[in-house]
Tab-separated table of C-alpha atoms in Angstrom:
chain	number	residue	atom	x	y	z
A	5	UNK	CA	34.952	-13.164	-15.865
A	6	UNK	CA	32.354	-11.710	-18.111
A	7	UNK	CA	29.252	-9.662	-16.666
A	8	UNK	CA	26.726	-12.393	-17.094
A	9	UNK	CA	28.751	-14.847	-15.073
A	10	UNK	CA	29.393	-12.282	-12.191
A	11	UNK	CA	26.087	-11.616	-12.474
A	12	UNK	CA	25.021	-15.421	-12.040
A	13	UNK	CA	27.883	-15.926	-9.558
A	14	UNK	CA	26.377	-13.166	-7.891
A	15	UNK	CA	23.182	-14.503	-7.353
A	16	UNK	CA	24.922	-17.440	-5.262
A	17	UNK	CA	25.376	-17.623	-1.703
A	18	UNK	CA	29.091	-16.571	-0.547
A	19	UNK	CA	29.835	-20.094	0.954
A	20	UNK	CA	29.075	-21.762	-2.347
A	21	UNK	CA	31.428	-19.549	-4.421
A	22	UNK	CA	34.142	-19.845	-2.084
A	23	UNK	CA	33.771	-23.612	-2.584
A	24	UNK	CA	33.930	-23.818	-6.351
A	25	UNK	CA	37.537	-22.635	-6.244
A	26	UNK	CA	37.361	-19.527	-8.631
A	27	UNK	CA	40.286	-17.684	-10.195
A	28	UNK	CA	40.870	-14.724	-11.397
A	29	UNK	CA	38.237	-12.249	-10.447
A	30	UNK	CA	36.913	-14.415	-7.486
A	31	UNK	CA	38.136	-11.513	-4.440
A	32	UNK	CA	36.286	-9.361	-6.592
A	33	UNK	CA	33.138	-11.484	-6.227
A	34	UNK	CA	33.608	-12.012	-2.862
A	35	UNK	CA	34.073	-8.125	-1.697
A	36	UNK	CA	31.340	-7.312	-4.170
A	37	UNK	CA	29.268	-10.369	-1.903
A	38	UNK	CA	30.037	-8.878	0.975
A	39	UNK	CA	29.048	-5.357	0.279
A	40	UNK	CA	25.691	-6.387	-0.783
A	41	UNK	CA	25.073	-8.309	2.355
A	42	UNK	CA	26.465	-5.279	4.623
A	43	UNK	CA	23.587	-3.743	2.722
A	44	UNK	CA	21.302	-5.337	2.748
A	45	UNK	CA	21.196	-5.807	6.464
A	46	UNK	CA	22.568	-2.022	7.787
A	47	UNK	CA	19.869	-0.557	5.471
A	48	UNK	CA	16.812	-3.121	6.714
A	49	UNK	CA	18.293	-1.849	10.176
A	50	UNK	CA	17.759	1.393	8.821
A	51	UNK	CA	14.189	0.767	7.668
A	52	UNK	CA	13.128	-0.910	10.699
A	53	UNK	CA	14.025	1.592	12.946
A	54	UNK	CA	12.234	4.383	10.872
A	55	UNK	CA	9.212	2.499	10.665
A	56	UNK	CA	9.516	1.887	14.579
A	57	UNK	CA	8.331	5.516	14.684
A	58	UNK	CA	5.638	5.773	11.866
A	59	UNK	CA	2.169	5.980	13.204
A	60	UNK	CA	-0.438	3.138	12.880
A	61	UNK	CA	-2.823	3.100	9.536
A	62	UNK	CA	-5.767	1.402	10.793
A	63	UNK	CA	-7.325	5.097	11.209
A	64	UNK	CA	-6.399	6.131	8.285
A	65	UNK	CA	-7.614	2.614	6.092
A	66	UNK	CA	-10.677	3.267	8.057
A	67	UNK	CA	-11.222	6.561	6.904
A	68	UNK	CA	-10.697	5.912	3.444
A	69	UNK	CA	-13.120	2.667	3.619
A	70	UNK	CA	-16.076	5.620	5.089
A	71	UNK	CA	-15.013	7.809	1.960
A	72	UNK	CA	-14.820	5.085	-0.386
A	73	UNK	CA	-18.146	3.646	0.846
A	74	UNK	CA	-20.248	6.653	1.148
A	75	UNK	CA	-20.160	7.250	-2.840
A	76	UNK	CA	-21.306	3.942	-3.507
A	77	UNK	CA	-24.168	3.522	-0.950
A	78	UNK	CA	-25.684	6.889	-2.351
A	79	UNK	CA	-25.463	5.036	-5.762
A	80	UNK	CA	-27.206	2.484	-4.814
A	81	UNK	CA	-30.050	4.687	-2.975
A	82	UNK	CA	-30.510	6.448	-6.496
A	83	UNK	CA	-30.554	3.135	-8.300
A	84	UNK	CA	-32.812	1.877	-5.911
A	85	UNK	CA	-35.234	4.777	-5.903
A	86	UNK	CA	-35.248	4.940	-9.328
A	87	UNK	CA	-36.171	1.300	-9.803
A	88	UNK	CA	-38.578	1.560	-7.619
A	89	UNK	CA	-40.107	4.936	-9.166
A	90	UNK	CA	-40.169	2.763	-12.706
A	91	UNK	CA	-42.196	-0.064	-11.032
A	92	UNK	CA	-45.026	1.801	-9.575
A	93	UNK	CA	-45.436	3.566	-12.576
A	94	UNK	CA	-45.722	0.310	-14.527
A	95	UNK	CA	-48.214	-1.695	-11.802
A	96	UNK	CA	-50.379	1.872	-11.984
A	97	UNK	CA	-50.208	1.416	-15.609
A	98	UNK	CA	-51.509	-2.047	-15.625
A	99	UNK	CA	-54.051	-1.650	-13.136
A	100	UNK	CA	-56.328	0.899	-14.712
A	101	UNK	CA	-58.674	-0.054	-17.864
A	102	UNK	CA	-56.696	1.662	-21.249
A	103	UNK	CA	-59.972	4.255	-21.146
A	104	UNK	CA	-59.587	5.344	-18.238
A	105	UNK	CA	-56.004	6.041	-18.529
A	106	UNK	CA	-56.566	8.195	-21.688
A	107	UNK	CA	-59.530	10.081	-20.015
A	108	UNK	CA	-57.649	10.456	-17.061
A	109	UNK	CA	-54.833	12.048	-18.973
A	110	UNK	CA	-57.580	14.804	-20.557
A	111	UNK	CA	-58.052	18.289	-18.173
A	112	UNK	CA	-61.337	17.737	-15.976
A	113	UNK	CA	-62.603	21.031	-17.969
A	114	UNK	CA	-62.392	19.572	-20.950
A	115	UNK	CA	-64.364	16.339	-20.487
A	116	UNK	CA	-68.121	17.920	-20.873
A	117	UNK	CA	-67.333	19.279	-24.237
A	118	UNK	CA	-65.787	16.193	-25.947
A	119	UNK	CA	-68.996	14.558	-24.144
A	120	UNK	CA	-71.221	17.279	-26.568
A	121	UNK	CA	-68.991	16.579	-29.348
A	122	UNK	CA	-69.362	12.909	-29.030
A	123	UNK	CA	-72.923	12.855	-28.895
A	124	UNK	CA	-73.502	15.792	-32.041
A	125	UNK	CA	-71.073	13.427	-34.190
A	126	UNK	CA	-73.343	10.127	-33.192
A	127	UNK	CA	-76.143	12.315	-34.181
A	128	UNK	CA	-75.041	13.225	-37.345
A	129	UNK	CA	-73.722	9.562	-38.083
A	130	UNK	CA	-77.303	8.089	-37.768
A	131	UNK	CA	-78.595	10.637	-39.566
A	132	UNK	CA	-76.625	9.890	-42.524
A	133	UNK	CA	-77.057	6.444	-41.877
A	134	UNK	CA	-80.988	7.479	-42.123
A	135	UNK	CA	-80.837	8.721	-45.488
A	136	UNK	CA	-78.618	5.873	-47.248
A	137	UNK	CA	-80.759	3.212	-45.635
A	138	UNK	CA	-82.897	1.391	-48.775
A	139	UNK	CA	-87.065	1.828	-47.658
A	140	UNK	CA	-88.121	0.003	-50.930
A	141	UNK	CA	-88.579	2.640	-54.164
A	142	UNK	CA	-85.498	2.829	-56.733
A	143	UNK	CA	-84.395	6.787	-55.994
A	144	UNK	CA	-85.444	6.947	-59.899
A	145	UNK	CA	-89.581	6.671	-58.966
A	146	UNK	CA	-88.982	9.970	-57.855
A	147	UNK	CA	-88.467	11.537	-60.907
A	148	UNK	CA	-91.695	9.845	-62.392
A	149	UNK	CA	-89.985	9.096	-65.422
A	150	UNK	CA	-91.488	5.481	-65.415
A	151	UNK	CA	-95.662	6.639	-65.707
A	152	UNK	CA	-94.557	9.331	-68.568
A	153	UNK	CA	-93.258	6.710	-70.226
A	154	UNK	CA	-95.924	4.105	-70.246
A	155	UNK	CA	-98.275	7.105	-71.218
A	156	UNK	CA	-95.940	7.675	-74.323
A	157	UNK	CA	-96.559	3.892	-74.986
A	158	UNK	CA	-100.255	3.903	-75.147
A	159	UNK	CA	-100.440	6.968	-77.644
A	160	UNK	CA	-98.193	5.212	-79.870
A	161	UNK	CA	-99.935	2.390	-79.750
A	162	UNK	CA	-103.133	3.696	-79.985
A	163	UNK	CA	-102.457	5.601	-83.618
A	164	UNK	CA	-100.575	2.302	-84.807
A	165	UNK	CA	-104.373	0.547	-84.065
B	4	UNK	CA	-11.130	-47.348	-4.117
B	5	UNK	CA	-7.990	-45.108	-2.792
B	6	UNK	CA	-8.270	-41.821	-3.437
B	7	UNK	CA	-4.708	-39.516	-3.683
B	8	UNK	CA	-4.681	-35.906	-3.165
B	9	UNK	CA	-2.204	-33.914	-4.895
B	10	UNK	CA	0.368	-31.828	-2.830
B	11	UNK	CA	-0.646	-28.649	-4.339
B	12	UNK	CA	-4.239	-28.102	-3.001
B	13	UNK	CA	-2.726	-29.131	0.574
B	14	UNK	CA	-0.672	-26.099	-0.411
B	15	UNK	CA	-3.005	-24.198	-1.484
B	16	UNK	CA	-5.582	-25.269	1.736
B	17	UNK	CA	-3.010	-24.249	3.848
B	18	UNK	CA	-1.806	-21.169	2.771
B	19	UNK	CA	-4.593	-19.529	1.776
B	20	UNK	CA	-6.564	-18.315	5.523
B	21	UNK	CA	-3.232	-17.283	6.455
B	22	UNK	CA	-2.966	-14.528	3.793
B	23	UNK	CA	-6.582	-13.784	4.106
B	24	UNK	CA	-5.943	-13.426	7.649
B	25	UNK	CA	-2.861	-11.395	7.546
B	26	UNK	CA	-4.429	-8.963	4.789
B	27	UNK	CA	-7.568	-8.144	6.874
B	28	UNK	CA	-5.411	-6.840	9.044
B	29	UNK	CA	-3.654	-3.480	8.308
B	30	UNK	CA	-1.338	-2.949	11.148
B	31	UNK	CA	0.098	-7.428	10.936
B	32	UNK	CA	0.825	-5.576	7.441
B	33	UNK	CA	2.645	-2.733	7.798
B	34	UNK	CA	4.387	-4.655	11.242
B	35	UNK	CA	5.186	-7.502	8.482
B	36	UNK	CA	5.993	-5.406	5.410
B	37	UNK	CA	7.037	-1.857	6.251
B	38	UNK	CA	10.557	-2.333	6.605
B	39	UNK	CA	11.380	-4.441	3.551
B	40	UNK	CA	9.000	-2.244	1.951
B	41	UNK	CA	10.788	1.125	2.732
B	42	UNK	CA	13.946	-0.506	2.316
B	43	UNK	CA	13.536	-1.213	-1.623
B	44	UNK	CA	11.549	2.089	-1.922
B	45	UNK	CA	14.394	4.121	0.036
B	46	UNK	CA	17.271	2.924	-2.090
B	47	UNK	CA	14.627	3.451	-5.359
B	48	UNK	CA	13.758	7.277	-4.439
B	49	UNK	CA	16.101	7.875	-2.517
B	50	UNK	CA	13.828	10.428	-0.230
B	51	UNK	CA	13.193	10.220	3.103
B	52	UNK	CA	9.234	11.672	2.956
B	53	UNK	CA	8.751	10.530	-0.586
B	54	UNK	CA	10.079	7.216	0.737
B	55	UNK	CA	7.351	7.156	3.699
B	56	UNK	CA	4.664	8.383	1.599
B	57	UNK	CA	5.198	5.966	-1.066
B	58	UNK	CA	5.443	3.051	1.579
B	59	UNK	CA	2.096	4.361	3.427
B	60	UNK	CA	0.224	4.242	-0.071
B	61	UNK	CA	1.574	0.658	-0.956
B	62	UNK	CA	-0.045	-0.364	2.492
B	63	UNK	CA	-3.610	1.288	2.287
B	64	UNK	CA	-3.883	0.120	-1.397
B	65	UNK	CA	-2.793	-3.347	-0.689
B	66	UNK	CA	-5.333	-3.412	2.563
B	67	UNK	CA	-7.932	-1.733	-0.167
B	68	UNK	CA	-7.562	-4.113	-2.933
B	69	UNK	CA	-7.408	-7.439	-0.716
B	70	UNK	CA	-9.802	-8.923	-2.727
B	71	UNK	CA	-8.697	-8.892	-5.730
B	72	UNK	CA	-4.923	-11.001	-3.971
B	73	UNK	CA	-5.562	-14.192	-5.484
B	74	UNK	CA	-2.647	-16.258	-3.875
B	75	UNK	CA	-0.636	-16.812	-7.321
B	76	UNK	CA	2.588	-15.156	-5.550
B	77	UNK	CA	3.641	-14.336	-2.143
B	78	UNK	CA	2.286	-11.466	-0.442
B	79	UNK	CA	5.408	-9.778	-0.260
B	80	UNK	CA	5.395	-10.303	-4.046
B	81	UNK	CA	2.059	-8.494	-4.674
B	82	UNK	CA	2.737	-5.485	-2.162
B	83	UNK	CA	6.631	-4.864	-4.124
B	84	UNK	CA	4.506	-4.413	-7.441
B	85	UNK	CA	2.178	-2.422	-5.789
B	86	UNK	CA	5.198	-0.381	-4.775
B	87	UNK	CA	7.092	-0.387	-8.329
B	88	UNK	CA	4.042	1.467	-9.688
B	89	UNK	CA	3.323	3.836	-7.260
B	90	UNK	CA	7.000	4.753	-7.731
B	91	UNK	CA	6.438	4.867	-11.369
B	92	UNK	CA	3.369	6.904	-10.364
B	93	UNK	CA	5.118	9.587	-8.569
B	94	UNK	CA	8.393	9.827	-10.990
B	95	UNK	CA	5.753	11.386	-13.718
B	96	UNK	CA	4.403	14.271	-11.255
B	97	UNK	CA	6.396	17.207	-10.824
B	98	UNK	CA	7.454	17.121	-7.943
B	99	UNK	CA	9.592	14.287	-8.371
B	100	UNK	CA	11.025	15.832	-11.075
B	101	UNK	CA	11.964	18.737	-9.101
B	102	UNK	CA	13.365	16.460	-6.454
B	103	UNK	CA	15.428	14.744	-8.815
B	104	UNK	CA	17.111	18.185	-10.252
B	105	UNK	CA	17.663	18.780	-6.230
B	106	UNK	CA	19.524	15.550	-6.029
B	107	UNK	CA	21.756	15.393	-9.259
B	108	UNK	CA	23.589	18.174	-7.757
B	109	UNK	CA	23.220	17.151	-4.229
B	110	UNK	CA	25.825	14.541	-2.569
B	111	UNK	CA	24.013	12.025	-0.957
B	112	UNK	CA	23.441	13.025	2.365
B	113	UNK	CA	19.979	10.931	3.237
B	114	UNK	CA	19.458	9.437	7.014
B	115	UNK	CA	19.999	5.980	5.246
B	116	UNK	CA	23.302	6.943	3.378
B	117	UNK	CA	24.240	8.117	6.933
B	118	UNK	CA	23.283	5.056	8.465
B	119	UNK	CA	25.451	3.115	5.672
B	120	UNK	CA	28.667	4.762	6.350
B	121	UNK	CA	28.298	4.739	10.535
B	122	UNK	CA	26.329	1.693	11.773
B	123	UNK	CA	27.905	0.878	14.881
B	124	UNK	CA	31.685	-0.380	15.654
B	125	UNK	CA	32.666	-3.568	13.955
B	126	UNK	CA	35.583	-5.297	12.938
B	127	UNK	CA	38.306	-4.458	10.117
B	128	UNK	CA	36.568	-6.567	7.392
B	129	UNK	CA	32.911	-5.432	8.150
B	130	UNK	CA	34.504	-1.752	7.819
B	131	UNK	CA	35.940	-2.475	4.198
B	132	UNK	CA	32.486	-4.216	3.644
B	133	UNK	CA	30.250	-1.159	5.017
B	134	UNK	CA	32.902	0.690	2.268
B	135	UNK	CA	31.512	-0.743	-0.236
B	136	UNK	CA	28.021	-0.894	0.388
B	137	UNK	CA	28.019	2.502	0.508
B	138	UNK	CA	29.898	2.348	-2.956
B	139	UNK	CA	27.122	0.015	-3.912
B	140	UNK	CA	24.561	3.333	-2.914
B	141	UNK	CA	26.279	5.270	-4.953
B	142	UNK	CA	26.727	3.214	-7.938
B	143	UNK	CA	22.763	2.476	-8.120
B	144	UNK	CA	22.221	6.046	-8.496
B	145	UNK	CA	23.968	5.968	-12.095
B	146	UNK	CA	21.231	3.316	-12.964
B	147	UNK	CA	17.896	3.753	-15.397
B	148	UNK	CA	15.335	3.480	-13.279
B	149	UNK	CA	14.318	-0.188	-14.596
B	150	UNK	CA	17.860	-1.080	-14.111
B	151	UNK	CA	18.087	0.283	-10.173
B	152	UNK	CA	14.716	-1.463	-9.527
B	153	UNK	CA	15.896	-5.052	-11.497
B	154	UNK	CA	19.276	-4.887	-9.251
B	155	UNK	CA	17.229	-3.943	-6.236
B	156	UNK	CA	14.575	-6.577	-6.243
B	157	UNK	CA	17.209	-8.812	-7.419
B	158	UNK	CA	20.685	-8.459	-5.221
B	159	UNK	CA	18.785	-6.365	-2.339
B	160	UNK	CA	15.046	-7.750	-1.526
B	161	UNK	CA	16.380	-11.464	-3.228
B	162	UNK	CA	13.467	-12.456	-5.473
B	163	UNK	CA	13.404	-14.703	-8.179
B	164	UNK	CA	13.356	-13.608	-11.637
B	165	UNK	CA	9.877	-14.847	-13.041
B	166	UNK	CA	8.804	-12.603	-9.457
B	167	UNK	CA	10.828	-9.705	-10.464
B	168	UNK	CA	9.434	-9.671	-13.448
B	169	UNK	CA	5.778	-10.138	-12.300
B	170	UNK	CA	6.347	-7.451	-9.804
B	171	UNK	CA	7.617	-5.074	-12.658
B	172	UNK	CA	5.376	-5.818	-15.464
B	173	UNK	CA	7.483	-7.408	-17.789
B	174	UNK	CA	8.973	-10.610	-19.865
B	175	UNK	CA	11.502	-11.746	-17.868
B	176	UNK	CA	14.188	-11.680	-20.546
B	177	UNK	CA	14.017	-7.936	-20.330
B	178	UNK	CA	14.750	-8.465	-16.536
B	179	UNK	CA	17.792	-9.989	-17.622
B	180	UNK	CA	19.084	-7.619	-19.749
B	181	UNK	CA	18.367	-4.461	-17.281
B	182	UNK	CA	20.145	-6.529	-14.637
B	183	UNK	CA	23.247	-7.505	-16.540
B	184	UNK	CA	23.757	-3.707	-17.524
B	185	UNK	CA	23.020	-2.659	-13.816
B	186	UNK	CA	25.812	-5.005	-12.503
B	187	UNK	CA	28.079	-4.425	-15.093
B	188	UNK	CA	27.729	-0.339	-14.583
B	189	UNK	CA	27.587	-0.933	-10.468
B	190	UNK	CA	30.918	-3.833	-11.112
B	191	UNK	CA	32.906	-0.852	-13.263
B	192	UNK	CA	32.060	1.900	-10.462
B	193	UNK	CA	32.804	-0.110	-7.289
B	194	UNK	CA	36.055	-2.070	-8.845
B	195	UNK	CA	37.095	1.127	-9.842
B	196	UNK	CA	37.155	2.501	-6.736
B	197	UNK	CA	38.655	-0.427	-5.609
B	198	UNK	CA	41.571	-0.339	-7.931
């Protein structure tokens, strides 16, 4: 009998080998059956009477659950507060005007002199504006180019007559 | 209109509180499980604290991970590859290397080997049979580690292949072939001493 049948014949119950009428090697199947089974059941003896002794787990699973939980519920407080630190930031955000936020930002010392600055720029602004506005005469009338001319015309004309 | 309903989801209806139920419940597990447990994790290691440790840590991990049991093989299923890699677990740390230095040059002299070679009185036969289940001890120790846990799960705990190989992580035509080399090398050592 070849390894891979043993094996296979192995794997059957005793009573069903000793029915199939086996020759050769079939008391060394059957010893080999029995040993297995003697095993089988003198070491689960063995096992159960050890574990008779062995204290309970539930303290111990409990334990481990407190461990195992306390991690993750301090997680979730720092995710939490940190979602809600992000929110109120945004809804204080949105509910001032965008000026108020940037002069808000700016040191209360500060706020008098870009006031001055503000108003001197304004100032200067219209004052420019002032001298580019158009109040009728070409710039060029100042130079009274325009009578010197027309003076020029009437002596030339005047020693053509 | 008749309606039919297929015998699997009665199956499945049925079967599925009662693991829920049995999981939630760490002490129904270990009552249920410990000695089968310690059994295949005894004759794997081979060390009586190792043994208990190993067997402890298959429970709480089991009772931990509950969840995730999704009722596609029996409990007893699950918990075993739980087991097989917490034994894998432990046979990389150093410890169990030290321990198995200790035993290659140790005889066998575990509570369980004990327990193998004196169980009670019993007839002739039984006596020749207790003979060789010791033998059968002894043999598995020559095994690769694969091979010892194939034959185990296989000849010891009785689970079906496409479960053995579930429970150890692998195709089961590689289940085969570690347990036809474990019973030929467990056949040569116990015939032998036969002969």
């Amino acid at each position: 009998m070849t390894d891979e049948e043993f094996a296979e014949l192995l794997l059957k119950p005793c009573a069903d080998t000793k029915d199939m009428g086996l020759t050769g090697n079939q008391q060394e199947l059957w010893e080999m059956q029995d040993a297995l089974t003697s095993y089988r059941r003198d070491a689960l003896h063995w096992a159960e009477r050890r574990s008779a002794v062995q204290p309970s787990l539930s303290d111990r699973a409990r334990a481990q659950q407190r461990w195992t939980a306390l991690p993750r519920w301090a997680l979730a407080m720092v995710a939490l507060v940190t979602i809600a630190g992000g929110v109120a930031h945004l809804v204080a955000d949105r509910g001032e005007e965008p000026g108020t936020s940037v002069s808000a930002t700016l040191p209360a010392a500060e706020q008098p002199a870009a006031a001055d600055d503000l108003a001197a720029d304004n100032h200067l602004l219209s004052s420019i504006d002032a001298e580019l506005s158009y109040h009728g005469g070409s710039p060029v009338d100042g130079l009274r180019l325009q009578d010197e001319q027309s003076a020029e015309h009437a002596t030339v004309n005047g020693a053509t007559d | 209109m008749a309606y039919t309903l297929h015998a699997d989801v009665l199956k499945f209806t049925t079967k599925e509180p009662t693991a829920i139920t049995e999981l939630d419940d760490i002490d129904a597990l270990a009552r249920n499980y410990r000695p089968r447990l310690l059994r295949f994790v005894m004759a794997s290691v081979r060390d009586e604290e190792l043994a208990d440790t190993v067997v402890q840590d298959t429970l709480l991990k089991a009772y931990r991970n509950r969840a995730g049991f999704r009722g596609e093989c029996t409990i007893n299923t699950w918990m075993t590859g739980i087991a097989v890699n917490l034994i894998r677990d432990h046979a990389r740390t150093q410890k169990s290397k030290f321990w198995r230095k200790v035993h290659a040059s140790a005889v066998d002299a575990t509570d369980m080997a004990n327990h193998l070679r004196s169980s009670g009185s019993s007839p002739e036969g039984a006596l020749l049979a207790r003979e060789q289940a010791v033998q059968v001890h002894q043999a598995m120790d020559l095994l690769s580690p694969n091979q010892r846990t194939a034959f185990l799960l296989r000849f010891i705990e009785e689970m079906d292949l496409p479960d053995i190989a579930s429970a150890m992580g692998m195709p089961v035509n590689t289940v085969k072939t570690h347990l036809h080399r474990a019973v030929k090398s467990v056949r040569a050592r116990v015939g032998g001493a036969r002969v």
